[in-house]
mmCIF file of C-alpha atoms in Angstrom:
data_model
loop_
_atom_site.group_PDB
_atom_site.id
_atom_site.type_symbol
_atom_site.label_atom_id
_atom_site.label_comp_id
_atom_site.label_asym_id
_atom_site.label_seq_id
_atom_site.Cartn_x
_atom_site.Cartn_y
_atom_site.Cartn_z
ATOM 1 C CA UNK T 215 34.793 275.039 -33.018
ATOM 2 C CA UNK T 216 34.122 275.808 -29.293
ATOM 3 C CA UNK T 217 32.157 278.759 -28.303
ATOM 4 C CA UNK T 218 33.812 282.257 -28.454
ATOM 5 C CA UNK T 219 33.276 284.461 -25.546
ATOM 6 C CA UNK T 220 32.916 288.037 -26.551
ATOM 7 C CA UNK T 221 32.843 290.895 -23.888
ATOM 8 C CA UNK T 222 31.029 293.817 -25.118
ATOM 9 C CA UNK T 223 29.586 296.918 -23.660
ATOM 10 C CA UNK T 224 25.702 297.107 -22.375
ATOM 11 C CA UNK T 225 24.923 299.237 -25.286
ATOM 12 C CA UNK T 226 26.156 296.659 -27.832
ATOM 13 C CA UNK T 227 24.587 293.667 -25.883
ATOM 14 C CA UNK T 228 21.182 295.668 -25.606
ATOM 15 C CA UNK T 229 21.489 296.307 -29.553
ATOM 16 C CA UNK T 230 22.027 292.330 -30.162
ATOM 17 C CA UNK T 231 19.167 291.494 -27.904
ATOM 18 C CA UNK T 232 16.620 293.940 -29.331
ATOM 19 C CA UNK T 233 17.363 292.958 -32.950
ATOM 20 C CA UNK T 234 17.112 289.244 -31.898
ATOM 21 C CA UNK T 235 13.598 290.014 -30.643
ATOM 22 C CA UNK T 236 12.827 292.766 -33.301
ATOM 23 C CA UNK T 237 13.829 290.485 -36.317
ATOM 24 C CA UNK T 238 11.996 287.373 -34.657
ATOM 25 C CA UNK T 239 14.762 285.032 -34.182
ATOM 26 C CA UNK T 240 13.142 282.330 -31.780
ATOM 27 C CA UNK T 241 13.897 278.854 -30.928
ATOM 28 C CA UNK T 242 11.599 275.958 -32.126
ATOM 29 C CA UNK T 243 9.093 276.812 -29.115
ATOM 30 C CA UNK T 244 8.491 280.042 -30.759
ATOM 31 C CA UNK T 245 9.152 282.040 -27.340
ATOM 32 C CA UNK T 246 12.737 281.756 -26.467
ATOM 33 C CA UNK T 247 15.134 284.141 -28.020
ATOM 34 C CA UNK T 248 17.852 282.593 -30.432
ATOM 35 C CA UNK T 249 20.611 285.163 -30.333
ATOM 36 C CA UNK T 250 23.040 282.740 -31.886
ATOM 37 C CA UNK T 251 20.953 282.650 -34.913
ATOM 38 C CA UNK T 252 21.173 286.472 -35.380
ATOM 39 C CA UNK T 253 24.903 286.542 -34.665
ATOM 40 C CA UNK T 254 25.329 283.705 -37.421
ATOM 41 C CA UNK T 255 23.573 285.975 -39.797
ATOM 42 C CA UNK T 256 25.419 289.023 -38.755
ATOM 43 C CA UNK T 257 28.812 287.514 -39.391
ATOM 44 C CA UNK T 258 27.964 285.934 -42.710
ATOM 45 C CA UNK T 259 26.492 288.989 -44.150
ATOM 46 C CA UNK T 260 28.539 291.610 -42.606
ATOM 47 C CA UNK T 261 31.907 290.238 -42.357
ATOM 48 C CA UNK T 262 33.190 291.418 -45.926
ATOM 49 C CA UNK T 263 31.612 294.929 -45.360
ATOM 50 C CA UNK T 264 33.314 295.095 -42.047
ATOM 51 C CA UNK T 265 36.732 294.017 -43.599
ATOM 52 C CA UNK T 266 36.472 296.476 -46.265
ATOM 53 C CA UNK T 267 35.589 299.047 -43.704
ATOM 54 C CA UNK T 268 38.847 298.188 -41.732
ATOM 55 C CA UNK T 269 40.938 298.018 -44.944
ATOM 56 C CA UNK T 270 39.507 301.379 -46.079
ATOM 57 C CA UNK T 271 40.531 303.182 -42.526
ATOM 58 C CA UNK T 272 44.021 301.515 -42.884
ATOM 59 C CA UNK T 273 44.603 302.834 -46.251
ATOM 60 C CA UNK T 274 43.496 306.233 -45.526
ATOM 61 C CA UNK T 275 46.126 306.111 -42.486
ATOM 62 C CA UNK T 276 48.697 304.981 -44.838
ATOM 63 C CA UNK T 277 48.276 307.648 -47.273
ATOM 64 C CA UNK T 278 48.130 310.453 -44.512
ATOM 65 C CA UNK T 279 51.006 309.259 -42.339
ATOM 66 C CA UNK T 280 53.042 308.006 -45.252
ATOM 67 C CA UNK T 281 53.274 311.324 -46.818
ATOM 68 C CA UNK T 282 54.626 313.126 -43.801
ATOM 69 C CA UNK T 283 56.511 310.375 -41.895
ATOM 70 C CA UNK T 284 59.697 308.794 -42.706
ATOM 71 C CA UNK T 285 59.683 305.235 -41.499
ATOM 72 C CA UNK T 286 59.610 301.822 -43.154
ATOM 73 C CA UNK T 287 56.591 300.068 -44.792
ATOM 74 C CA UNK T 288 56.559 297.585 -41.962
ATOM 75 C CA UNK T 289 56.885 300.336 -39.315
ATOM 76 C CA UNK T 290 54.014 301.954 -41.359
ATOM 77 C CA UNK T 291 51.830 299.297 -41.354
ATOM 78 C CA UNK T 292 52.292 298.275 -37.806
ATOM 79 C CA UNK T 293 51.284 302.095 -36.802
ATOM 80 C CA UNK T 294 48.291 302.263 -38.960
ATOM 81 C CA UNK T 295 47.265 298.941 -37.394
ATOM 82 C CA UNK T 296 47.759 300.216 -33.840
ATOM 83 C CA UNK T 297 45.938 303.433 -34.644
ATOM 84 C CA UNK T 298 42.902 301.572 -36.424
ATOM 85 C CA UNK T 299 42.714 299.290 -33.363
ATOM 86 C CA UNK T 300 42.506 302.210 -31.065
ATOM 87 C CA UNK T 301 39.924 303.627 -33.042
ATOM 88 C CA UNK T 302 37.708 300.522 -32.817
ATOM 89 C CA UNK T 303 38.385 300.279 -29.036
ATOM 90 C CA UNK T 304 37.109 303.685 -28.699
ATOM 91 C CA UNK T 305 34.145 303.050 -30.940
ATOM 92 C CA UNK T 306 33.190 299.974 -28.873
ATOM 93 C CA UNK T 307 33.347 301.974 -25.607
ATOM 94 C CA UNK T 308 31.638 304.917 -26.608
ATOM 95 C CA UNK T 309 28.290 303.944 -25.020
ATOM 96 C CA UNK T 310 29.899 302.315 -21.732
ATOM 97 C CA UNK T 311 33.253 302.230 -20.004
ATOM 98 C CA UNK T 312 33.440 298.627 -19.400
ATOM 99 C CA UNK T 313 33.424 295.417 -21.352
ATOM 100 C CA UNK T 314 31.409 293.460 -18.919
ATOM 101 C CA UNK T 315 28.628 291.899 -20.747
ATOM 102 C CA UNK T 316 29.166 288.465 -22.184
ATOM 103 C CA UNK T 317 28.070 287.253 -25.724
ATOM 104 C CA UNK T 318 28.606 283.567 -26.451
ATOM 105 C CA UNK T 319 29.183 282.825 -30.213
ATOM 106 C CA UNK T 320 28.652 279.309 -31.106
ATOM 107 C CA UNK T 321 29.918 278.584 -34.758
ATOM 108 C CA UNK T 322 27.682 276.719 -37.057
ATOM 109 C CA UNK T 323 28.148 275.181 -40.297
ATOM 110 C CA UNK T 324 27.356 278.335 -41.985
ATOM 111 C CA UNK T 325 29.499 280.502 -39.921
ATOM 112 C CA UNK T 326 32.460 278.299 -39.257
ATOM 113 C CA UNK T 327 34.221 278.725 -42.381
ATOM 114 C CA UNK T 328 34.004 282.624 -42.188
ATOM 115 C CA UNK T 329 35.219 282.407 -38.582
ATOM 116 C CA UNK T 330 38.121 280.100 -39.554
ATOM 117 C CA UNK T 331 39.248 282.521 -42.319
ATOM 118 C CA UNK T 332 39.195 285.432 -39.978
ATOM 119 C CA UNK T 333 41.310 283.362 -37.236
ATOM 120 C CA UNK T 334 44.049 282.540 -40.110
ATOM 121 C CA UNK T 335 44.229 285.804 -41.954
ATOM 122 C CA UNK T 336 42.619 288.654 -40.236
ATOM 123 C CA UNK T 337 43.322 288.977 -36.453
ATOM 124 C CA UNK T 338 46.915 290.578 -36.890
ATOM 125 C CA UNK T 339 47.825 289.667 -33.085
ATOM 126 C CA UNK T 340 44.373 290.148 -31.753
ATOM 127 C CA UNK T 341 42.088 287.359 -30.278
ATOM 128 C CA UNK T 342 38.824 286.287 -32.130
ATOM 129 C CA UNK T 343 36.993 287.854 -29.198
ATOM 130 C CA UNK T 344 38.256 291.244 -29.786
ATOM 131 C CA UNK T 345 37.728 290.945 -33.498
ATOM 132 C CA UNK T 346 33.880 290.089 -33.053
ATOM 133 C CA UNK T 347 33.813 292.882 -30.427
ATOM 134 C CA UNK T 348 34.711 295.532 -32.934
ATOM 135 C CA UNK T 349 32.597 293.883 -35.579
ATOM 136 C CA UNK T 350 29.307 294.024 -33.372
ATOM 137 C CA UNK T 351 30.212 297.542 -32.313
ATOM 138 C CA UNK T 352 30.397 298.669 -35.844
ATOM 139 C CA UNK T 353 26.987 296.855 -36.690
ATOM 140 C CA UNK T 354 25.419 298.227 -33.553
ATOM 141 C CA UNK T 355 26.500 301.779 -34.452
ATOM 142 C CA UNK T 356 23.988 301.774 -37.722
ATOM 143 C CA UNK T 357 20.213 302.674 -37.532
ATOM 144 C CA UNK T 358 17.847 299.552 -37.227
ATOM 145 C CA UNK T 359 16.676 299.618 -40.642
ATOM 146 C CA UNK T 360 20.163 299.664 -41.870
ATOM 147 C CA UNK T 361 20.750 296.832 -39.693
ATOM 148 C CA UNK T 362 17.722 294.799 -40.859
ATOM 149 C CA UNK T 363 19.164 295.144 -44.444
ATOM 150 C CA UNK T 364 22.236 293.442 -43.155
ATOM 151 C CA UNK T 365 20.754 290.578 -41.318
ATOM 152 C CA UNK T 366 18.531 289.700 -44.390
ATOM 153 C CA UNK T 367 20.957 290.893 -47.002
ATOM 154 C CA UNK T 368 19.964 287.953 -49.456
ATOM 155 C CA UNK T 369 16.333 288.940 -49.393
ATOM 156 C CA UNK T 370 17.242 292.688 -49.660
ATOM 157 C CA UNK T 371 19.395 292.150 -52.588
ATOM 158 C CA UNK T 372 16.989 290.037 -54.451
ATOM 159 C CA UNK T 373 14.276 292.593 -54.074
ATOM 160 C CA UNK T 374 16.484 295.362 -55.398
ATOM 161 C CA UNK T 375 17.508 293.275 -58.262
ATOM 162 C CA UNK T 376 13.739 292.438 -59.181
ATOM 163 C CA UNK T 377 13.168 296.094 -58.903
ATOM 164 C CA UNK T 378 15.927 297.314 -60.957
ATOM 165 C CA UNK T 379 14.877 294.502 -63.701
ATOM 166 C CA UNK T 380 11.221 295.373 -63.372
ATOM 167 C CA UNK T 381 10.206 291.897 -62.837
ATOM 168 C CA UNK T 382 7.664 290.110 -60.781
ATOM 169 C CA UNK T 383 8.681 287.882 -57.721
ATOM 170 C CA UNK T 384 7.201 284.665 -55.625
ATOM 171 C CA UNK T 385 7.851 285.334 -51.963
ATOM 172 C CA UNK T 386 7.448 282.984 -48.889
ATOM 173 C CA UNK T 387 6.846 284.725 -45.568
ATOM 174 C CA UNK T 388 7.068 283.658 -41.921
ATOM 175 C CA UNK T 389 3.286 284.490 -41.594
ATOM 176 C CA UNK T 390 1.053 282.179 -40.351
ATOM 177 C CA UNK T 391 -1.587 282.490 -43.049
ATOM 178 C CA UNK T 392 -1.247 283.604 -46.772
ATOM 179 C CA UNK T 393 2.491 283.241 -46.562
ATOM 180 C CA UNK T 394 3.153 282.562 -50.280
ATOM 181 C CA UNK T 395 2.088 284.623 -53.055
ATOM 182 C CA UNK T 396 3.275 286.500 -56.239
ATOM 183 C CA UNK T 397 3.881 290.132 -56.201
ATOM 184 C CA UNK T 398 5.443 293.062 -58.148
ATOM 185 C CA UNK T 399 7.791 294.835 -55.972
ATOM 186 C CA UNK T 400 7.865 298.535 -56.496
ATOM 187 C CA UNK T 401 10.186 299.806 -53.813
ATOM 188 C CA UNK T 402 11.710 299.101 -50.399
ATOM 189 C CA UNK T 403 10.894 301.945 -47.831
ATOM 190 C CA UNK T 404 11.755 302.396 -44.057
ATOM 191 C CA UNK T 405 9.274 303.277 -41.285
ATOM 192 C CA UNK T 406 9.461 307.096 -40.302
ATOM 193 C CA UNK T 407 11.292 305.945 -37.184
ATOM 194 C CA UNK T 408 13.443 303.819 -38.964
ATOM 195 C CA UNK T 409 12.400 300.754 -37.192
ATOM 196 C CA UNK T 410 11.778 298.349 -39.844
ATOM 197 C CA UNK T 411 12.107 297.874 -43.800
ATOM 198 C CA UNK T 412 9.004 297.197 -45.930
ATOM 199 C CA UNK T 413 8.649 295.857 -49.516
ATOM 200 C CA UNK T 414 5.988 297.542 -51.212
ATOM 201 C CA UNK T 415 4.385 294.866 -53.288
ATOM 202 C CA UNK T 416 1.699 295.299 -55.957
ATOM 203 C CA UNK T 417 -0.824 292.578 -56.360
ATOM 204 C CA UNK T 418 -4.494 294.106 -56.676
ATOM 205 C CA UNK T 419 -3.577 296.773 -54.320
ATOM 206 C CA UNK T 420 -0.415 297.885 -52.459
ATOM 207 C CA UNK T 421 0.644 295.685 -49.676
ATOM 208 C CA UNK T 422 3.567 296.143 -47.280
ATOM 209 C CA UNK T 423 5.778 293.189 -46.445
ATOM 210 C CA UNK T 424 8.052 293.327 -43.776
ATOM 211 C CA UNK T 425 11.575 292.594 -44.926
ATOM 212 C CA UNK T 426 12.585 290.587 -41.908
ATOM 213 C CA UNK T 427 9.517 288.117 -42.470
ATOM 214 C CA UNK T 428 10.587 287.054 -45.935
ATOM 215 C CA UNK T 429 12.007 283.734 -45.850
ATOM 216 C CA UNK T 430 12.506 283.308 -49.585
ATOM 217 C CA UNK T 431 12.300 285.193 -52.658
ATOM 218 C CA UNK T 432 12.427 284.034 -56.343
ATOM 219 C CA UNK T 433 12.330 286.131 -59.315
ATOM 220 C CA UNK T 434 9.898 285.491 -62.139
ATOM 221 C CA UNK T 435 10.078 285.974 -65.864
ATOM 222 C CA UNK T 436 6.861 288.004 -65.913
ATOM 223 C CA UNK T 437 7.222 291.893 -65.953
ATOM 224 C CA UNK T 438 6.136 293.945 -63.172
ATOM 225 C CA UNK T 439 3.838 296.671 -64.452
ATOM 226 C CA UNK T 440 2.017 299.453 -62.392
ATOM 227 C CA UNK T 441 -1.113 301.559 -63.197
ATOM 228 C CA UNK T 442 -1.151 305.171 -62.384
ATOM 229 C CA UNK T 443 -3.557 304.496 -59.397
ATOM 230 C CA UNK T 444 -1.135 301.711 -57.865
ATOM 231 C CA UNK T 445 1.850 304.335 -58.565
ATOM 232 C CA UNK T 446 0.207 306.883 -56.600
ATOM 233 C CA UNK T 447 -0.930 304.663 -53.860
ATOM 234 C CA UNK T 448 2.613 303.119 -53.507
ATOM 235 C CA UNK T 449 4.151 306.927 -53.452
ATOM 236 C CA UNK T 450 1.598 307.726 -50.412
ATOM 237 C CA UNK T 451 2.901 304.756 -48.476
ATOM 238 C CA UNK T 452 6.594 305.718 -49.082
ATOM 239 C CA UNK T 453 5.623 309.305 -47.823
ATOM 240 C CA UNK T 454 3.452 308.547 -44.880
ATOM 241 C CA UNK T 455 4.521 305.221 -43.653
ATOM 242 C CA UNK T 456 4.696 301.722 -45.483
ATOM 243 C CA UNK T 457 3.897 299.405 -42.691
ATOM 244 C CA UNK T 458 0.190 300.185 -42.792
ATOM 245 C CA UNK T 459 -2.319 298.973 -45.136
ATOM 246 C CA UNK T 460 -3.422 301.624 -47.659
ATOM 247 C CA UNK T 461 -6.768 301.493 -49.977
ATOM 248 C CA UNK T 462 -7.489 303.490 -52.927
ATOM 249 C CA UNK T 463 -10.743 304.639 -51.688
ATOM 250 C CA UNK T 464 -9.205 306.361 -48.650
ATOM 251 C CA UNK T 465 -9.599 310.296 -48.545
ATOM 252 C CA UNK T 466 -8.704 312.958 -46.209
ATOM 253 C CA UNK T 467 -9.023 312.364 -42.411
ATOM 254 C CA UNK T 468 -9.637 315.416 -39.916
ATOM 255 C CA UNK T 469 -8.807 314.802 -36.073
ATOM 256 C CA UNK T 470 -9.683 317.318 -33.514
ATOM 257 C CA UNK T 471 -7.175 317.514 -30.606
ATOM 258 C CA UNK T 472 -7.840 318.739 -26.970
ATOM 259 C CA UNK T 473 -5.023 320.643 -25.349
ATOM 260 C CA UNK T 474 -3.770 317.322 -23.797
ATOM 261 C CA UNK T 475 -4.337 315.667 -27.141
ATOM 262 C CA UNK T 476 -2.048 318.289 -28.785
ATOM 263 C CA UNK T 477 0.736 317.462 -25.747
ATOM 264 C CA UNK T 478 0.185 313.718 -26.520
ATOM 265 C CA UNK T 479 0.638 314.246 -30.142
ATOM 266 C CA UNK T 480 4.019 315.926 -29.590
ATOM 267 C CA UNK T 481 5.136 313.259 -27.285
ATOM 268 C CA UNK T 482 3.984 309.977 -28.969
ATOM 269 C CA UNK T 483 6.221 309.939 -31.998
ATOM 270 C CA UNK T 484 6.114 306.107 -32.833
ATOM 271 C CA UNK T 485 3.857 305.767 -36.003
ATOM 272 C CA UNK T 486 3.016 309.260 -35.609
ATOM 273 C CA UNK T 487 0.920 310.442 -38.839
ATOM 274 C CA UNK T 488 2.202 313.214 -40.592
ATOM 275 C CA UNK T 489 -0.594 316.156 -41.141
ATOM 276 C CA UNK T 490 -0.885 317.731 -44.474
ATOM 277 C CA UNK T 491 -2.394 320.680 -42.937
ATOM 278 C CA UNK T 492 -2.841 322.065 -39.281
ATOM 279 C CA UNK T 493 -5.557 324.709 -38.392
ATOM 280 C CA UNK T 494 -5.294 325.481 -34.565
ATOM 281 C CA UNK T 495 -6.443 322.207 -32.913
ATOM 282 C CA UNK T 496 -7.634 320.562 -36.196
ATOM 283 C CA UNK T 497 -5.210 318.436 -37.930
ATOM 284 C CA UNK T 498 -5.708 317.104 -41.423
ATOM 285 C CA UNK T 499 -4.105 313.770 -42.525
ATOM 286 C CA UNK T 500 -3.816 311.901 -46.025
ATOM 287 C CA UNK T 501 -2.278 308.616 -44.840
ATOM 288 C CA UNK T 502 -3.587 305.076 -44.173
ATOM 289 C CA UNK T 503 -6.983 304.888 -42.251
ATOM 290 C CA UNK T 504 -5.568 302.078 -40.139
ATOM 291 C CA UNK T 505 -2.463 304.201 -39.209
ATOM 292 C CA UNK T 506 -5.100 307.041 -38.077
ATOM 293 C CA UNK T 507 -6.885 304.279 -35.950
ATOM 294 C CA UNK T 508 -3.988 302.504 -34.397
ATOM 295 C CA UNK T 509 -2.410 305.955 -33.139
ATOM 296 C CA UNK T 510 -5.238 308.022 -32.211
ATOM 297 C CA UNK T 511 -7.342 305.219 -30.127
ATOM 298 C CA UNK T 512 -4.561 305.749 -27.627
ATOM 299 C CA UNK T 513 -5.843 309.322 -27.172
ATOM 300 C CA UNK T 514 -9.345 308.359 -25.700
ATOM 301 C CA UNK T 515 -11.124 311.690 -25.078
ATOM 302 C CA UNK T 516 -8.296 313.846 -26.367
ATOM 303 C CA UNK T 517 -8.589 313.133 -30.034
ATOM 304 C CA UNK T 518 -11.939 313.076 -32.187
ATOM 305 C CA UNK T 519 -12.267 312.142 -35.821
ATOM 306 C CA UNK T 520 -14.481 314.758 -37.440
ATOM 307 C CA UNK T 521 -14.382 312.759 -40.642
ATOM 308 C CA UNK T 522 -14.711 310.274 -42.423
ATOM 309 C CA UNK T 523 -17.418 308.370 -40.930
ATOM 310 C CA UNK T 524 -16.039 305.037 -41.398
ATOM 311 C CA UNK T 525 -12.996 306.185 -39.299
ATOM 312 C CA UNK T 526 -15.202 307.440 -36.648
ATOM 313 C CA UNK T 527 -17.205 304.235 -36.627
ATOM 314 C CA UNK T 528 -13.950 301.946 -36.398
ATOM 315 C CA UNK T 529 -12.741 303.920 -33.308
ATOM 316 C CA UNK T 530 -16.124 304.088 -31.626
ATOM 317 C CA UNK T 531 -16.410 300.373 -32.100
ATOM 318 C CA UNK T 532 -12.965 299.924 -30.509
ATOM 319 C CA UNK T 533 -13.834 301.721 -27.427
ATOM 320 C CA UNK T 534 -17.273 300.279 -27.049
ATOM 321 C CA UNK T 535 -15.643 296.746 -27.152
ATOM 322 C CA UNK T 536 -13.421 297.776 -24.615
ATOM 323 C CA UNK T 537 -16.091 299.005 -22.349
ATOM 324 C CA UNK T 538 -18.135 295.895 -22.771
ATOM 325 C CA UNK T 539 -15.090 294.027 -21.661
ATOM 326 C CA UNK T 540 -14.822 296.018 -18.517
ATOM 327 C CA UNK T 541 -18.276 296.186 -17.578
ATOM 328 C CA UNK T 542 -19.124 292.390 -17.913
#
């Protein structure tokens, strides 16, 4: 099949590009983005849900209009199709008035059968370009973590199945080291900013595994069991942010902020730790040490860790190494 040219709004084009990079779809050189690989996964994993969404809308319209209008079934079907198409036209243009961004879709061995089915049975007088424009608009309207669950649907569903059946799994990831291991999946949790989904896996401790980096997953016959300490640690990860490494010995952290620091804390929301208590300019945290360090090193002199000493030492070391680099 030849390439399909799909014209979308700026917003939809930006979302597709953002997800290509965020979900790490690259060509063999490891640097060039491979948008077609993302679109292939989108079509394979989302086409049925999108079809069901369309059918549900048409069924609703048929029930609502059919109860009040005296028209034939054919007329009713045509009217409902026209209304639903108008709905999607509005939905695709809600973030921009013009469809002036070109997205080229090259069918692959995986996507071609689905595209062929859509072409023969679902277009209802529309073009493939219009159909995929509506599909991409429906996808782009979802939060990023929901989109991630779609693009990596096989991995997502395999983890959920193992959690439900309380079984261990063997996972392969795209990481360059330690990329094959056995783990007991406890939960799938999203970061507080709804950026990515993480599998909280229990090995010796609790480790976060980004869903988009799982390349294969096999359910094992061994049961997944969790100690009280592991369960408490996993629940902390869900509450405060699963993307960071948590260790059982980590205790409360106290950070003192200047006036500028308080302002920075209000504005810098990405990966911002959630305080358990605030006393004037003293902020108390019970999250991961690594989250505290990664977040507050950006504050410079406007944030000071009062305790514990290990976190203080890590931040001091960070700034000392930076100073040495600049003064060499």
